[in-house]
mmCIF file of C-alpha atoms in Angstrom:
data_model
loop_
_atom_site.group_PDB
_atom_site.id
_atom_site.type_symbol
_atom_site.label_atom_id
_atom_site.label_comp_id
_atom_site.label_asym_id
_atom_site.label_seq_id
_atom_site.Cartn_x
_atom_site.Cartn_y
_atom_site.Cartn_z
ATOM 1 C CA ARG A 780 0.000 0.000 0.000
ATOM 2 C CA PRO A 781 1.482 3.391 -0.891
ATOM 3 C CA LEU A 782 2.312 5.676 1.985
ATOM 4 C CA GLN A 783 0.834 9.138 1.606
ATOM 5 C CA ALA A 784 0.529 12.524 3.294
ATOM 6 C CA GLY A 785 3.539 12.783 5.578
ATOM 7 C CA GLY A 786 4.046 9.212 6.767
ATOM 8 C CA ASP A 787 7.185 7.210 7.391
ATOM 9 C CA HIS A 788 8.092 3.628 6.532
ATOM 10 C CA TRP A 789 10.367 1.822 8.975
ATOM 11 C CA PRO A 790 11.704 -1.718 9.255
ATOM 12 C CA ILE A 791 10.963 -3.241 12.655
ATOM 13 C CA ASP A 792 14.077 -2.649 14.757
ATOM 14 C CA HIS A 793 14.970 -6.179 15.819
ATOM 15 C CA ALA A 794 17.540 -5.004 18.371
ATOM 16 C CA HIS A 795 14.936 -3.020 20.326
ATOM 17 C CA SER A 796 11.791 -5.086 19.727
ATOM 18 C CA ARG A 797 10.454 -8.335 21.074
ATOM 19 C CA ILE A 798 7.612 -10.764 20.521
ATOM 20 C CA THR A 799 6.624 -12.626 23.675
ATOM 21 C CA PHE A 800 3.768 -14.942 24.608
ATOM 22 C CA SER A 801 2.306 -16.600 27.674
ATOM 23 C CA VAL A 802 -0.138 -19.435 28.309
ATOM 24 C CA THR A 803 -1.589 -20.980 31.450
ATOM 25 C CA LYS A 804 -0.619 -24.582 32.164
ATOM 26 C CA TRP A 805 -2.599 -26.813 34.564
ATOM 27 C CA GLY A 806 -4.897 -23.882 35.329
ATOM 28 C CA PHE A 807 -2.396 -21.967 37.469
ATOM 29 C CA ALA A 808 1.165 -21.933 36.066
ATOM 30 C CA GLU A 809 2.111 -19.238 33.560
ATOM 31 C CA VAL A 810 4.498 -20.401 30.853
ATOM 32 C CA GLU A 811 6.250 -17.578 29.047
ATOM 33 C CA GLY A 812 8.260 -17.594 25.862
ATOM 34 C CA ARG A 813 9.498 -15.504 23.014
ATOM 35 C CA PHE A 814 10.403 -15.683 19.370
ATOM 36 C CA ARG A 815 13.950 -14.583 18.673
ATOM 37 C CA ASP A 816 13.789 -14.385 14.854
ATOM 38 C CA PHE A 817 11.270 -11.988 13.327
ATOM 39 C CA SER A 818 11.120 -9.192 10.799
ATOM 40 C CA GLY A 819 8.673 -6.736 9.373
ATOM 41 C CA ALA A 820 7.929 -3.131 8.559
ATOM 42 C CA ILE A 821 5.617 -0.395 9.744
ATOM 43 C CA ALA A 822 4.358 2.451 7.597
ATOM 44 C CA TYR A 823 2.954 4.996 10.012
ATOM 45 C CA ASN A 824 1.105 8.160 9.130
ATOM 46 C CA PRO A 825 0.131 10.087 12.291
ATOM 47 C CA VAL A 826 -1.979 12.593 10.337
ATOM 48 C CA ARG A 827 -3.871 9.994 8.288
ATOM 49 C CA PRO A 828 -3.662 6.654 10.133
ATOM 50 C CA GLU A 829 -5.748 5.030 7.387
ATOM 51 C CA PHE A 830 -2.629 5.257 5.206
ATOM 52 C CA SER A 831 -0.615 3.259 7.756
ATOM 53 C CA HIS A 832 0.298 -0.393 7.352
ATOM 54 C CA VAL A 833 2.110 -3.104 9.305
ATOM 55 C CA ASP A 834 3.502 -6.444 8.235
ATOM 56 C CA TRP A 835 5.517 -8.872 10.346
ATOM 57 C CA THR A 836 6.819 -12.411 10.074
ATOM 58 C CA VAL A 837 8.030 -14.713 12.846
ATOM 59 C CA ARG A 838 10.240 -17.756 12.246
ATOM 60 C CA VAL A 839 8.612 -20.502 14.347
ATOM 61 C CA ALA A 840 11.909 -22.372 14.862
ATOM 62 C CA SER A 841 13.137 -19.419 16.945
ATOM 63 C CA VAL A 842 10.712 -20.176 19.801
ATOM 64 C CA ASP A 843 12.401 -19.960 23.202
ATOM 65 C CA THR A 844 10.645 -20.815 26.474
ATOM 66 C CA GLY A 845 13.864 -21.376 28.384
ATOM 67 C CA GLU A 846 13.376 -25.145 28.273
ATOM 68 C CA ALA A 847 14.857 -26.955 25.239
ATOM 69 C CA LYS A 848 12.611 -30.031 25.510
ATOM 70 C CA ARG A 849 9.460 -27.875 25.570
ATOM 71 C CA ASP A 850 10.747 -25.796 22.635
ATOM 72 C CA GLN A 851 11.241 -28.979 20.580
ATOM 73 C CA SER A 852 7.694 -30.098 21.462
ATOM 74 C CA LEU A 853 6.317 -26.755 20.264
ATOM 75 C CA LEU A 854 7.922 -27.326 16.846
ATOM 76 C CA ALA A 855 6.222 -30.743 16.464
ATOM 77 C CA SER A 856 3.059 -31.485 14.482
ATOM 78 C CA ASP A 857 0.571 -31.175 17.366
ATOM 79 C CA TYR A 858 1.716 -27.604 18.029
ATOM 80 C CA PHE A 859 3.261 -25.339 15.371
ATOM 81 C CA ASP A 860 4.259 -28.096 12.894
ATOM 82 C CA ALA A 861 7.295 -25.969 12.026
ATOM 83 C CA THR A 862 8.482 -28.245 9.225
ATOM 84 C CA ARG A 863 5.309 -27.634 7.218
ATOM 85 C CA TYR A 864 4.537 -24.135 8.529
ATOM 86 C CA PRO A 865 7.815 -22.374 9.329
ATOM 87 C CA GLU A 866 6.348 -18.870 9.727
ATOM 88 C CA ILE A 867 3.685 -16.908 11.555
ATOM 89 C CA ARG A 868 2.596 -13.824 9.673
ATOM 90 C CA PHE A 869 0.432 -10.763 10.282
ATOM 91 C CA THR A 870 -0.538 -8.304 7.541
ATOM 92 C CA SER A 871 -2.735 -5.313 8.223
ATOM 93 C CA GLU A 872 -5.692 -4.430 6.033
ATOM 94 C CA SER A 873 -6.703 -1.177 7.728
ATOM 95 C CA VAL A 874 -5.611 1.135 10.529
ATOM 96 C CA ARG A 875 -7.853 3.591 12.332
ATOM 97 C CA LYS A 876 -7.518 5.971 15.235
ATOM 98 C CA ALA A 877 -9.010 4.560 18.475
ATOM 99 C CA GLY A 878 -8.023 7.287 20.936
ATOM 100 C CA ALA A 879 -5.407 9.947 21.585
ATOM 101 C CA SER A 880 -2.479 7.532 21.221
ATOM 102 C CA LEU A 881 -4.330 4.371 20.243
ATOM 103 C CA LEU A 882 -4.801 2.649 16.909
ATOM 104 C CA ASP A 883 -6.943 -0.306 15.913
ATOM 105 C CA VAL A 884 -5.140 -2.413 13.351
ATOM 106 C CA ASP A 885 -7.350 -4.841 11.411
ATOM 107 C CA GLY A 886 -5.517 -7.582 9.605
ATOM 108 C CA ARG A 887 -4.981 -11.249 8.913
ATOM 109 C CA LEU A 888 -2.967 -13.536 11.192
ATOM 110 C CA THR A 889 -1.658 -16.780 9.716
ATOM 111 C CA MET A 890 -0.373 -19.612 11.902
ATOM 112 C CA ARG A 891 0.017 -23.237 10.961
ATOM 113 C CA GLY A 892 -1.499 -22.563 7.542
ATOM 114 C CA VAL A 893 -4.724 -21.090 8.967
ATOM 115 C CA THR A 894 -5.531 -17.433 8.344
ATOM 116 C CA ARG A 895 -7.984 -15.572 10.571
ATOM 117 C CA PRO A 896 -9.044 -11.919 10.835
ATOM 118 C CA LEU A 897 -7.678 -10.119 13.874
ATOM 119 C CA THR A 898 -8.004 -6.618 15.291
ATOM 120 C CA ILE A 899 -5.065 -5.496 17.396
ATOM 121 C CA ARG A 900 -5.220 -2.431 19.661
ATOM 122 C CA VAL A 901 -1.859 -0.675 19.399
ATOM 123 C CA ALA A 902 -0.547 2.121 21.610
ATOM 124 C CA TYR A 903 1.680 4.682 19.945
ATOM 125 C CA ALA A 904 4.360 5.485 22.541
ATOM 126 C CA GLY A 905 5.909 8.392 20.676
ATOM 127 C CA ARG A 906 8.851 9.287 18.504
ATOM 128 C CA THR A 907 12.398 9.465 19.835
ATOM 129 C CA THR A 908 15.533 10.683 18.095
ATOM 130 C CA VAL A 909 18.790 9.264 19.386
ATOM 131 C CA PRO A 910 21.899 11.121 18.168
ATOM 132 C CA GLN A 911 23.925 9.014 15.748
ATOM 133 C CA GLU A 912 21.371 6.175 15.967
ATOM 134 C CA GLY A 913 18.332 7.603 14.225
ATOM 135 C CA THR A 914 14.674 8.305 14.827
ATOM 136 C CA PHE A 915 12.404 5.671 16.330
ATOM 137 C CA ASP A 916 8.618 5.456 16.475
ATOM 138 C CA ARG A 917 7.584 3.256 19.394
ATOM 139 C CA PHE A 918 4.496 1.033 19.462
ATOM 140 C CA THR A 919 3.236 -1.525 21.991
ATOM 141 C CA THR A 920 0.432 -4.048 21.928
ATOM 142 C CA THR A 921 -0.920 -6.985 23.888
ATOM 143 C CA PHE A 922 -3.659 -9.204 22.496
ATOM 144 C CA THR A 923 -5.015 -12.716 22.954
ATOM 145 C CA VAL A 924 -5.622 -15.426 20.373
ATOM 146 C CA ASN A 925 -7.222 -18.827 20.755
ATOM 147 C CA ARG A 926 -4.629 -21.337 19.533
ATOM 148 C CA TYR A 927 -7.365 -23.871 18.719
ATOM 149 C CA ASP A 928 -8.619 -21.465 16.027
ATOM 150 C CA PHE A 929 -5.327 -22.113 14.233
ATOM 151 C CA GLY A 930 -5.259 -25.897 14.717
ATOM 152 C CA ILE A 931 -2.667 -25.732 17.519
ATOM 153 C CA ARG A 932 -4.129 -28.366 19.833
ATOM 154 C CA GLY A 933 -1.100 -29.838 21.619
ATOM 155 C CA GLY A 934 -1.472 -30.407 25.341
ATOM 156 C CA SER A 935 -5.217 -31.057 25.106
ATOM 157 C CA LEU A 936 -5.317 -34.871 24.883
ATOM 158 C CA LEU A 937 -5.856 -35.349 28.614
ATOM 159 C CA GLY A 938 -8.118 -32.345 29.035
ATOM 160 C CA PRO A 939 -7.213 -28.675 29.102
ATOM 161 C CA ALA A 940 -3.653 -29.032 30.472
ATOM 162 C CA ILE A 941 -2.666 -25.929 28.503
ATOM 163 C CA SER A 942 -5.068 -23.038 28.015
ATOM 164 C CA PRO A 943 -6.312 -22.411 24.490
ATOM 165 C CA ASP A 944 -5.811 -18.680 25.063
ATOM 166 C CA VAL A 945 -2.369 -17.276 24.302
ATOM 167 C CA LYS A 946 -1.444 -13.737 25.305
ATOM 168 C CA ILE A 947 0.931 -12.113 22.818
ATOM 169 C CA THR A 948 2.894 -8.930 23.489
#
């Protein structure tokens, strides 16, 4: 989508960004993890947010929960099936103002070969210029997806050992 009317297009700064997730295990234990390999770009137009766009891709094999055995299980066919579906991808379709520093980003999330519509509430945290480093626009978001909607059913054979809801930040 072309960027118009005073917007900027930036690659996601991998060194200062992160994609984390958490799920509840056994109804009380929070399991946290992150993806270490991701990329994407943001086209942001503060005057006309409808001209903004975001696209990001996560390499599933970069999952890191701090426990190697669990990470290997997450790559298997009953979870991410990383051999067949090596990436998670989000592409926006529209962006609209939702408050003073808030945006609603409507798009399509694809995991494990399943694509679903998703609206993400994003907070714009401002623009910072760091001498000799550049200018950075900062955004944050936290949203929840149901992993069952994407065919990620591991951990459910003996009942709901792992929550279907995954919080992503």
